[in-house]
Coordinates of C-alpha atoms (C1' of nucleotides) in Angstrom, one line a residue:
Chain Y
M1 CA -0.6 14.1 0.1
R2 CA -1.4 13.9 -3.3
K3 CA 1.6 11.2 -4.6
L4 CA -0.4 10.2 -7.8
K5 CA 0.6 13.8 -8.6
Y6 CA 4.2 13.6 -8.2
A7 CA 4.3 10.5 -10.0
I8 CA 2.2 12.3 -13.0
L9 CA 4.4 15.1 -13.2
G10 CA 7.5 13.5 -12.8
L11 CA 7.2 11.5 -16.0
I12 CA 5.4 14.6 -18.1
N13 CA 8.3 16.5 -16.9
R14 CA 10.6 13.5 -18.8
K15 CA 8.9 14.1 -21.8
P16 CA 5.5 15.0 -22.5
M17 CA 3.2 11.9 -23.0
T18 CA -0.5 10.8 -23.1
G19 CA -3.0 9.7 -19.9
Y20 CA -2.3 6.5 -22.0
D21 CA 1.7 6.7 -22.5
L22 CA 1.3 7.6 -18.3
T23 CA -0.4 4.0 -18.0
A24 CA 2.0 2.2 -19.7
E25 CA 4.6 3.5 -18.3
F26 CA 2.6 2.4 -14.8
D27 CA 2.5 -0.9 -16.0
K28 CA 6.3 -0.9 -16.7
A29 CA 9.3 1.3 -14.9
L30 CA 7.3 2.3 -12.0
G31 CA 5.4 -1.0 -11.6
S32 CA 8.3 -1.7 -9.1
F33 CA 7.3 1.1 -6.8
W34 CA 4.2 2.8 -7.9
H35 CA 0.5 1.8 -9.3
A36 CA -2.2 3.6 -10.6
K37 CA -4.7 2.7 -13.0
H38 CA -6.5 4.5 -16.2
S39 CA -9.3 5.6 -14.1
Q40 CA -7.7 7.1 -11.4
I41 CA -4.6 9.2 -14.1
Y42 CA -7.2 10.8 -16.2
P43 CA -9.7 12.1 -13.8
E44 CA -6.4 13.4 -12.3
L45 CA -4.9 15.0 -15.9
K46 CA -7.7 17.1 -15.5
K47 CA -7.1 18.1 -12.0
L48 CA -3.2 19.4 -12.6
T49 CA -4.3 21.1 -15.9
E50 CA -7.3 23.4 -14.4
E51 CA -4.3 23.6 -11.3
N52 CA -1.9 24.8 -14.7
L53 CA 0.6 22.4 -13.6
I54 CA 0.7 20.9 -16.9
T55 CA -1.0 21.9 -20.9
Y56 CA -2.0 19.3 -23.8
E57 CA -2.1 19.5 -27.1
T58 CA -4.6 18.1 -29.1
V59 CA -2.8 16.0 -31.8
I60 CA -4.2 13.9 -34.4
H61 CA -3.2 10.5 -35.2
G62 CA -4.2 8.8 -38.6
E63 CA -7.5 10.0 -39.5
K64 CA -9.2 10.8 -36.8
L65 CA -8.1 9.1 -33.2
E66 CA -7.0 12.5 -31.3
K67 CA -4.7 11.8 -28.7
K68 CA -3.8 14.4 -25.8
V69 CA 0.0 15.3 -25.6
Y70 CA 0.5 16.5 -22.0
T71 CA 3.6 19.1 -21.7
I72 CA 4.8 20.6 -18.0
T73 CA 4.6 24.3 -16.9
E74 CA 6.9 26.1 -14.6
K75 CA 4.5 26.0 -12.1
G76 CA 4.5 22.3 -12.4
K77 CA 8.3 22.0 -12.8
Q78 CA 8.6 24.0 -9.6
E79 CA 5.8 22.1 -7.4
L80 CA 8.1 18.6 -9.0
K81 CA 10.9 20.7 -7.2
N82 CA 9.7 21.9 -4.6
W83 CA 8.4 18.3 -3.4
I84 CA 11.2 16.5 -4.9
L85 CA 13.4 17.7 -1.8
R86 CA 11.1 17.4 0.8
D87 CA 11.8 15.5 3.8
E88 CA 9.0 13.5 5.6
P89 CA 8.2 11.0 7.7
L90 CA 9.3 7.5 7.2
E91 CA 6.0 5.9 5.9
P92 CA 4.3 2.7 7.3
T93 CA 4.8 0.0 6.2
P94 CA 3.3 -1.0 3.4
K95 CA 0.3 -4.1 3.8
D96 CA 1.9 -7.4 2.8
V97 CA -1.3 -10.1 3.0
F98 CA 1.3 -12.8 2.5
K99 CA 2.3 -11.8 5.9
L100 CA -0.9 -11.7 7.2
R101 CA -1.4 -15.3 6.0
A102 CA 1.9 -16.0 7.2
Y103 CA 1.3 -14.0 10.8
F104 CA -1.6 -16.8 11.5
I105 CA 0.4 -19.9 10.9
E106 CA -1.2 -21.2 13.5
L107 CA -4.1 -22.4 11.4
M108 CA -2.4 -24.5 9.1
N109 CA -0.9 -27.7 9.4
K110 CA 2.6 -29.0 8.6
E111 CA 1.6 -30.3 4.6
E112 CA -0.3 -26.5 3.9
I113 CA 2.3 -24.8 6.0
I114 CA 4.6 -26.1 3.2
L115 CA 2.2 -25.3 0.5
Q116 CA 1.7 -21.8 0.8
F117 CA 4.7 -20.5 1.0
S118 CA 6.0 -23.5 -1.5
R119 CA 3.9 -21.9 -3.7
Q120 CA 4.9 -18.0 -3.2
L121 CA 8.2 -18.2 -3.3
A122 CA 7.7 -19.8 -6.7
K123 CA 6.0 -16.4 -8.1
R124 CA 8.8 -14.9 -6.5
Q125 CA 11.3 -16.5 -8.3
K126 CA 9.7 -16.2 -11.1
K127 CA 8.8 -12.4 -10.5
L128 CA 12.5 -11.9 -9.9
E129 CA 13.7 -13.2 -13.0
I130 CA 11.2 -10.5 -15.0
L131 CA 13.4 -7.8 -13.5
K132 CA 16.8 -9.5 -14.0
S133 CA 16.5 -9.6 -17.3
A134 CA 14.6 -6.4 -17.1
M135 CA 18.1 -5.4 -15.5
E136 CA 20.0 -7.5 -18.6
E137 CA 18.6 -4.9 -20.9
L138 CA 18.8 -1.8 -19.4
L139 CA 22.5 -2.1 -18.9
K140 CA 23.1 -3.2 -22.2
T141 CA 20.9 -0.5 -23.9
K142 CA 21.3 2.3 -21.3
D143 CA 24.3 4.4 -20.0
I144 CA 24.5 4.7 -16.1
S145 CA 27.3 6.3 -16.0
N146 CA 26.0 9.9 -14.7
V147 CA 24.6 9.8 -11.5
I148 CA 22.5 13.1 -12.3
S149 CA 20.5 11.6 -14.9
E150 CA 16.9 9.5 -15.4
E151 CA 18.9 6.5 -16.6
F152 CA 20.5 6.2 -13.0
G153 CA 16.6 7.3 -11.4
D154 CA 15.6 4.2 -13.6
Y155 CA 18.8 1.8 -13.1
I156 CA 18.4 2.7 -8.9
V157 CA 15.0 2.0 -8.4
L158 CA 15.3 -1.6 -10.5
K159 CA 18.5 -2.6 -8.4
G160 CA 16.3 -1.4 -5.6
A161 CA 13.3 -3.9 -6.7
I162 CA 15.6 -6.8 -7.1
M163 CA 17.8 -6.9 -3.8
R164 CA 14.0 -6.8 -2.6
E165 CA 12.3 -9.8 -4.5
Q166 CA 15.6 -11.2 -3.7
T167 CA 15.4 -11.0 0.3
Y168 CA 12.1 -11.9 0.2
I169 CA 12.7 -15.0 -1.4
D170 CA 15.4 -15.6 1.2
W171 CA 12.5 -15.6 3.9
L172 CA 11.1 -17.7 2.2
K173 CA 13.1 -21.0 1.7
E174 CA 14.6 -19.3 5.6
C175 CA 11.0 -20.3 6.8
L176 CA 10.6 -23.1 4.4
D177 CA 13.7 -24.6 6.1
I178 CA 12.6 -24.3 9.5
V179 CA 9.1 -26.1 9.1
A180 CA 11.0 -28.7 6.7
K181 CA 13.0 -29.9 9.4
S182 CA 10.6 -29.9 12.3
S183 CA 8.8 -32.5 13.9
E184 CA 5.2 -32.0 13.8
Chain D
M1 CA -11.3 -9.2 -1.0
R2 CA -11.9 -7.8 2.3
K3 CA -8.5 -8.1 3.4
L4 CA -9.0 -6.3 6.8
K5 CA -11.8 -8.2 7.8
Y6 CA -9.1 -11.3 8.0
A7 CA -6.4 -9.7 9.5
I8 CA -9.5 -8.8 12.4
L9 CA -10.5 -12.6 12.3
G10 CA -7.7 -14.3 12.6
L11 CA -6.0 -11.5 15.8
I12 CA -9.5 -12.0 17.6
N13 CA -9.4 -16.2 16.7
R14 CA -5.8 -16.0 19.0
K15 CA -8.6 -14.5 21.7
P16 CA -10.9 -12.3 22.9
M17 CA -10.4 -8.3 22.4
T18 CA -12.2 -5.1 22.2
G19 CA -11.8 -2.6 19.0
Y20 CA -9.3 -0.5 21.3
D21 CA -7.0 -3.9 21.7
L22 CA -7.4 -4.3 18.0
T23 CA -6.2 -1.0 17.6
A24 CA -3.1 -1.6 19.6
E25 CA -2.0 -4.8 18.1
F26 CA -1.8 -3.0 14.5
D27 CA 0.3 -0.9 15.9
K28 CA 2.8 -3.2 17.3
A29 CA 3.0 -6.9 16.5
L30 CA 1.5 -6.5 12.8
G31 CA 2.6 -3.1 12.1
S32 CA 5.8 -4.3 9.7
F33 CA 3.0 -5.8 7.6
W34 CA -0.2 -4.4 8.3
H35 CA -1.6 -1.3 9.9
A36 CA -5.3 0.5 10.7
K37 CA -6.4 2.7 12.0
H38 CA -9.6 2.6 14.8
S39 CA -11.7 4.3 12.9
Q40 CA -11.4 1.3 10.4
I41 CA -11.8 -0.7 13.2
Y42 CA -14.7 -0.2 14.7
P43 CA -17.5 0.1 11.4
E44 CA -15.3 -3.7 10.4
L45 CA -16.4 -5.0 14.1
K46 CA -19.6 -4.1 13.3
K47 CA -20.0 -5.6 10.4
L48 CA -18.6 -8.8 11.2
T49 CA -21.0 -9.2 14.1
E50 CA -24.0 -8.2 11.8
E51 CA -22.3 -11.1 9.4
N52 CA -22.6 -13.5 12.9
L53 CA -18.8 -13.9 11.9
I54 CA -18.1 -12.9 16.0
T55 CA -20.5 -11.7 18.9
Y56 CA -19.4 -9.6 21.7
E57 CA -19.8 -9.6 25.6
T58 CA -20.2 -6.2 27.2
V59 CA -17.7 -5.5 30.0
I60 CA -18.4 -3.1 32.8
H61 CA -14.6 -1.8 34.1
G62 CA -14.0 -0.2 36.8
E63 CA -17.3 2.2 37.7
K64 CA -18.8 2.4 34.3
L65 CA -16.2 2.5 31.3
E66 CA -18.3 -0.1 29.2
K67 CA -15.8 -2.3 26.3
K68 CA -17.1 -4.4 24.0
V69 CA -14.9 -7.8 24.0
Y70 CA -15.6 -9.8 20.9
T71 CA -15.1 -13.5 20.7
I72 CA -14.8 -15.3 17.0
T73 CA -17.6 -17.5 15.9
E74 CA -17.6 -21.1 14.5
K75 CA -18.8 -19.6 11.1
G76 CA -16.1 -17.0 11.6
K77 CA -13.3 -19.7 12.1
Q78 CA -14.1 -22.2 9.4
E79 CA -14.0 -18.4 6.9
L80 CA -10.6 -17.9 8.4
K81 CA -9.6 -21.2 7.6
N82 CA -10.3 -21.3 4.5
W83 CA -8.8 -17.9 3.5
I84 CA -5.8 -18.2 4.8
L85 CA -5.7 -22.0 2.2
R86 CA -6.1 -19.5 -0.8
D87 CA -3.5 -19.7 -3.4
E88 CA -3.8 -15.4 -4.9
P89 CA -1.5 -14.2 -7.8
L90 CA 1.1 -11.7 -6.3
E91 CA -0.1 -8.2 -5.0
P92 CA 1.3 -5.6 -7.4
T93 CA 4.7 -4.4 -5.5
P94 CA 3.6 -2.3 -2.4
K95 CA 4.2 1.7 -3.1
D96 CA 7.3 3.4 -2.2
V97 CA 7.5 7.0 -1.7
F98 CA 11.1 7.4 -0.9
K99 CA 11.8 5.4 -4.4
L100 CA 9.2 7.1 -5.9
R101 CA 11.6 10.3 -5.2
A102 CA 14.4 8.7 -6.2
Y103 CA 13.6 7.2 -9.8
F104 CA 13.3 11.2 -10.3
I105 CA 16.7 11.6 -9.3
E106 CA 17.7 13.5 -11.9
L107 CA 15.9 17.0 -10.1
M108 CA 18.5 17.2 -7.6
N109 CA 22.5 17.5 -7.7
K110 CA 25.0 15.8 -5.6
E111 CA 24.6 17.1 -2.8
E112 CA 20.7 17.3 -2.2
I113 CA 20.4 13.5 -3.0
I114 CA 23.2 12.6 -0.3
L115 CA 21.1 15.1 2.1
Q116 CA 17.5 12.6 0.8
F117 CA 18.9 8.9 1.0
S118 CA 21.7 10.2 4.4
R119 CA 18.5 11.0 5.9
Q120 CA 16.3 8.4 4.8
L121 CA 19.1 5.8 5.2
A122 CA 19.4 7.8 8.9
K123 CA 15.5 6.4 9.5
R124 CA 15.9 3.2 8.4
Q125 CA 18.8 2.4 10.5
K126 CA 16.5 3.2 13.4
K127 CA 13.6 1.4 12.3
L128 CA 15.8 -1.7 11.9
E129 CA 17.6 -0.9 15.6
I130 CA 13.9 -1.3 16.7
L131 CA 12.6 -4.4 15.0
K132 CA 16.0 -5.6 16.4
S133 CA 15.2 -5.4 20.1
A134 CA 11.4 -6.7 19.6
M135 CA 13.1 -9.8 18.4
E136 CA 15.4 -10.2 21.1
E137 CA 12.4 -9.7 23.0
L138 CA 11.1 -12.2 21.6
L139 CA 12.9 -15.2 21.9
K140 CA 13.6 -14.4 24.8
T141 CA 10.3 -14.4 26.2
K142 CA 8.9 -16.5 23.8
D143 CA 9.2 -20.7 22.6
I144 CA 9.1 -21.1 19.3
S145 CA 10.0 -24.0 19.0
N146 CA 7.2 -24.9 17.8
V147 CA 6.2 -24.5 13.6
I148 CA 2.5 -24.7 14.4
S149 CA 2.1 -22.2 17.2
E150 CA 1.3 -18.2 17.5
E151 CA 4.5 -17.3 18.3
F152 CA 6.7 -19.3 15.0
G153 CA 4.7 -17.0 13.4
D154 CA 4.8 -14.1 15.4
Y155 CA 8.8 -15.0 15.1
I156 CA 8.7 -15.0 10.8
V157 CA 6.5 -12.0 10.1
L158 CA 9.4 -10.0 12.2
K159 CA 12.1 -12.2 10.8
G160 CA 10.9 -11.1 7.6
A161 CA 10.8 -7.0 8.5
I162 CA 14.5 -7.6 9.5
M163 CA 15.4 -8.2 6.2
R164 CA 13.5 -6.0 4.5
E165 CA 14.7 -3.5 6.7
Q166 CA 18.0 -4.4 6.7
T167 CA 18.7 -4.8 2.8
Y168 CA 16.6 -1.5 2.7
I169 CA 19.7 -0.2 3.7
D170 CA 22.1 -1.9 2.1
W171 CA 20.3 -0.6 -1.1
L172 CA 20.7 3.5 0.3
K173 CA 24.6 3.2 1.4
E174 CA 25.2 1.3 -2.1
C175 CA 23.4 4.8 -3.4
L176 CA 25.2 7.1 -1.4
D177 CA 28.2 4.9 -2.2
I178 CA 28.2 5.5 -5.9
V179 CA 27.1 8.7 -6.1
A180 CA 29.9 10.0 -3.6
K181 CA 32.3 8.1 -5.7
S182 CA 30.4 10.5 -8.9
S183 CA 32.7 13.2 -10.3
E184 CA 29.9 15.6 -10.9
Chain L
dA1 C1' -6.2 17.6 44.1
dT2 C1' -4.7 17.8 39.3
dA3 C1' -3.5 16.5 34.9
dA4 C1' -1.4 14.5 31.6
dT5 C1' -1.9 9.8 29.7
dA6 C1' -4.1 5.5 28.3
dC7 C1' -8.3 3.4 28.0
dA8 C1' -12.7 2.8 24.9
dT9 C1' -16.0 3.5 21.3
dG10 C1' -18.3 5.7 18.0
dT11 C1' -19.6 9.0 13.2
dA12 C1' -18.6 11.9 9.2
dA13 C1' -16.0 13.8 6.0
dA14 C1' -12.6 14.2 2.4
dT15 C1' -9.8 11.3 -0.4
dG16 C1' -7.4 7.5 -2.7
dT17 C1' -8.1 3.4 -5.2
dT18 C1' -10.6 -0.7 -8.2
dG19 C1' -13.9 -2.8 -11.4
dA20 C1' -16.8 -2.2 -14.2
dC21 C1' -19.1 -0.2 -17.9
dA22 C1' -18.4 2.9 -22.0
dT23 C1' -16.9 4.3 -26.8
dG24 C1' -14.1 3.9 -31.0
dT25 C1' -9.6 4.2 -34.1
dT26 C1' -5.2 1.7 -35.6
dT27 C1' -2.2 -2.1 -35.8
dC28 C1' -0.4 -5.9 -37.2
dA29 C1' -0.8 -11.0 -38.6
dA30 C1' -3.7 -15.4 -40.5
Chain Q
dT1 C1' -10.3 -9.3 -45.2
dT2 C1' -10.8 -9.5 -40.9
dG3 C1' -10.4 -10.3 -36.3
dA4 C1' -7.3 -9.7 -32.5
dA5 C1' -4.5 -6.5 -29.9
dA6 C1' -3.0 -2.7 -29.3
dC7 C1' -4.3 2.7 -28.6
dA8 C1' -6.7 6.0 -26.8
dT9 C1' -10.4 8.4 -22.9
dG10 C1' -13.1 9.0 -20.5
dT11 C1' -17.6 8.3 -15.9
dC12 C1' -19.4 5.4 -12.4
dA13 C1' -19.9 2.9 -8.6
dA14 C1' -18.1 0.9 -5.0
dC15 C1' -14.5 0.1 -1.4
dA16 C1' -10.7 1.2 1.2
dT17 C1' -8.0 4.4 4.0
dT18 C1' -7.3 8.9 6.3
dT19 C1' -7.9 13.0 9.1
dA20 C1' -11.1 15.4 12.0
dC21 C1' -14.7 15.7 15.3
dA22 C1' -16.9 13.9 19.4
dT23 C1' -17.7 12.0 24.0
dG24 C1' -16.4 10.2 28.2
dT25 C1' -14.3 6.9 31.8
dA26 C1' -9.4 4.9 34.1
dT27 C1' -5.5 5.2 36.1
dT28 C1' -0.2 7.2 37.2
dA29 C1' 2.6 10.9 38.5
dT30 C1' 3.4 15.0 40.2

DNA sequence: ATAATACATGTAAATGTTGACATGTTTCAA
DNA sequence: TTGAAACATGTCAACATTTACATGTATTAT
């Protein structure tokens, strides 16, 4: 399916970037729905260059540090536009290790259950706070009134991430509540 | 991390099973948070057997069809119990191809955006209905009053899946709403 | 009867992903 | 000035996962 291909193509289409910049983007903005390590990005950039979907220009930064700034080609833009309109079946539900543990709840006693769920809750609440701060920052600095814009894209995926985390937290609290009230 | 190892160990711990049974479980019950193909399961079963975490007994079904019914060992139970109590950092957010498309919303025009989001909404609504039916069935046939039971494990992960799908739908509707109201 | 479907178990090649290895430059703060 | 952090690019081995290949039995509906 080459999904990384389209993630990279989409980012470079927004503006020319280096492999390092892409890595940073995968850690920040896209972090709420996509991720890739630099060890996967550099080989993919090489491949996309060979396929003539992107090209690069070597730029010297400072005295001798070489950067490869990648730009999307017309062919790349066409493939990207073609991919974005495709209608694909729903992906299989993503894996969730915490839910795997929760599923086998019968292996824990009451205190252990409460400990595991509380720890997960704390982590998720922390993450939600980070996402909310990012949203505050976004609303302060960007204009999202135009629906056909990068800014609106940034906004909706961040909004989706916040809603997802909030729901996960609600679920954890509901579980904790039932367990706490149980007699066993 | 060997996560499949623990998924299999947990299932076999619930009751002895064949590789085929495990595959079916990954398609049904665990489908809402884990998945594995039989081509991954059979080699893993072999490995777990070599590690003495499970053992199998060959059972003849009918005239000559051989089944390998796997049972967890004491060592396997110990490892499983040990894993379930571990405190691990939050996994990176799972990948979401639809959100990747949504992020690059600037590549579509208004009609295309509405088409893509509506199609996704229809698929998610269908999936939610299936999950709700599964919940109705579960509540009808199983007793979830004991928190330390397989039934309660089944219940909470299904509940989590329903909440997640509902939130995804809410997000899609919100996005569609903003786009529909936009002038562009 | 027979054909489709479900049951049952495997392997091999390709692809996707992570973690470790490997190297060097530039900037910024103490 | 020097050391840490950020910038910058790559490879390789191991592990995870999917798709295709490969084979055969038992049950159920027509």
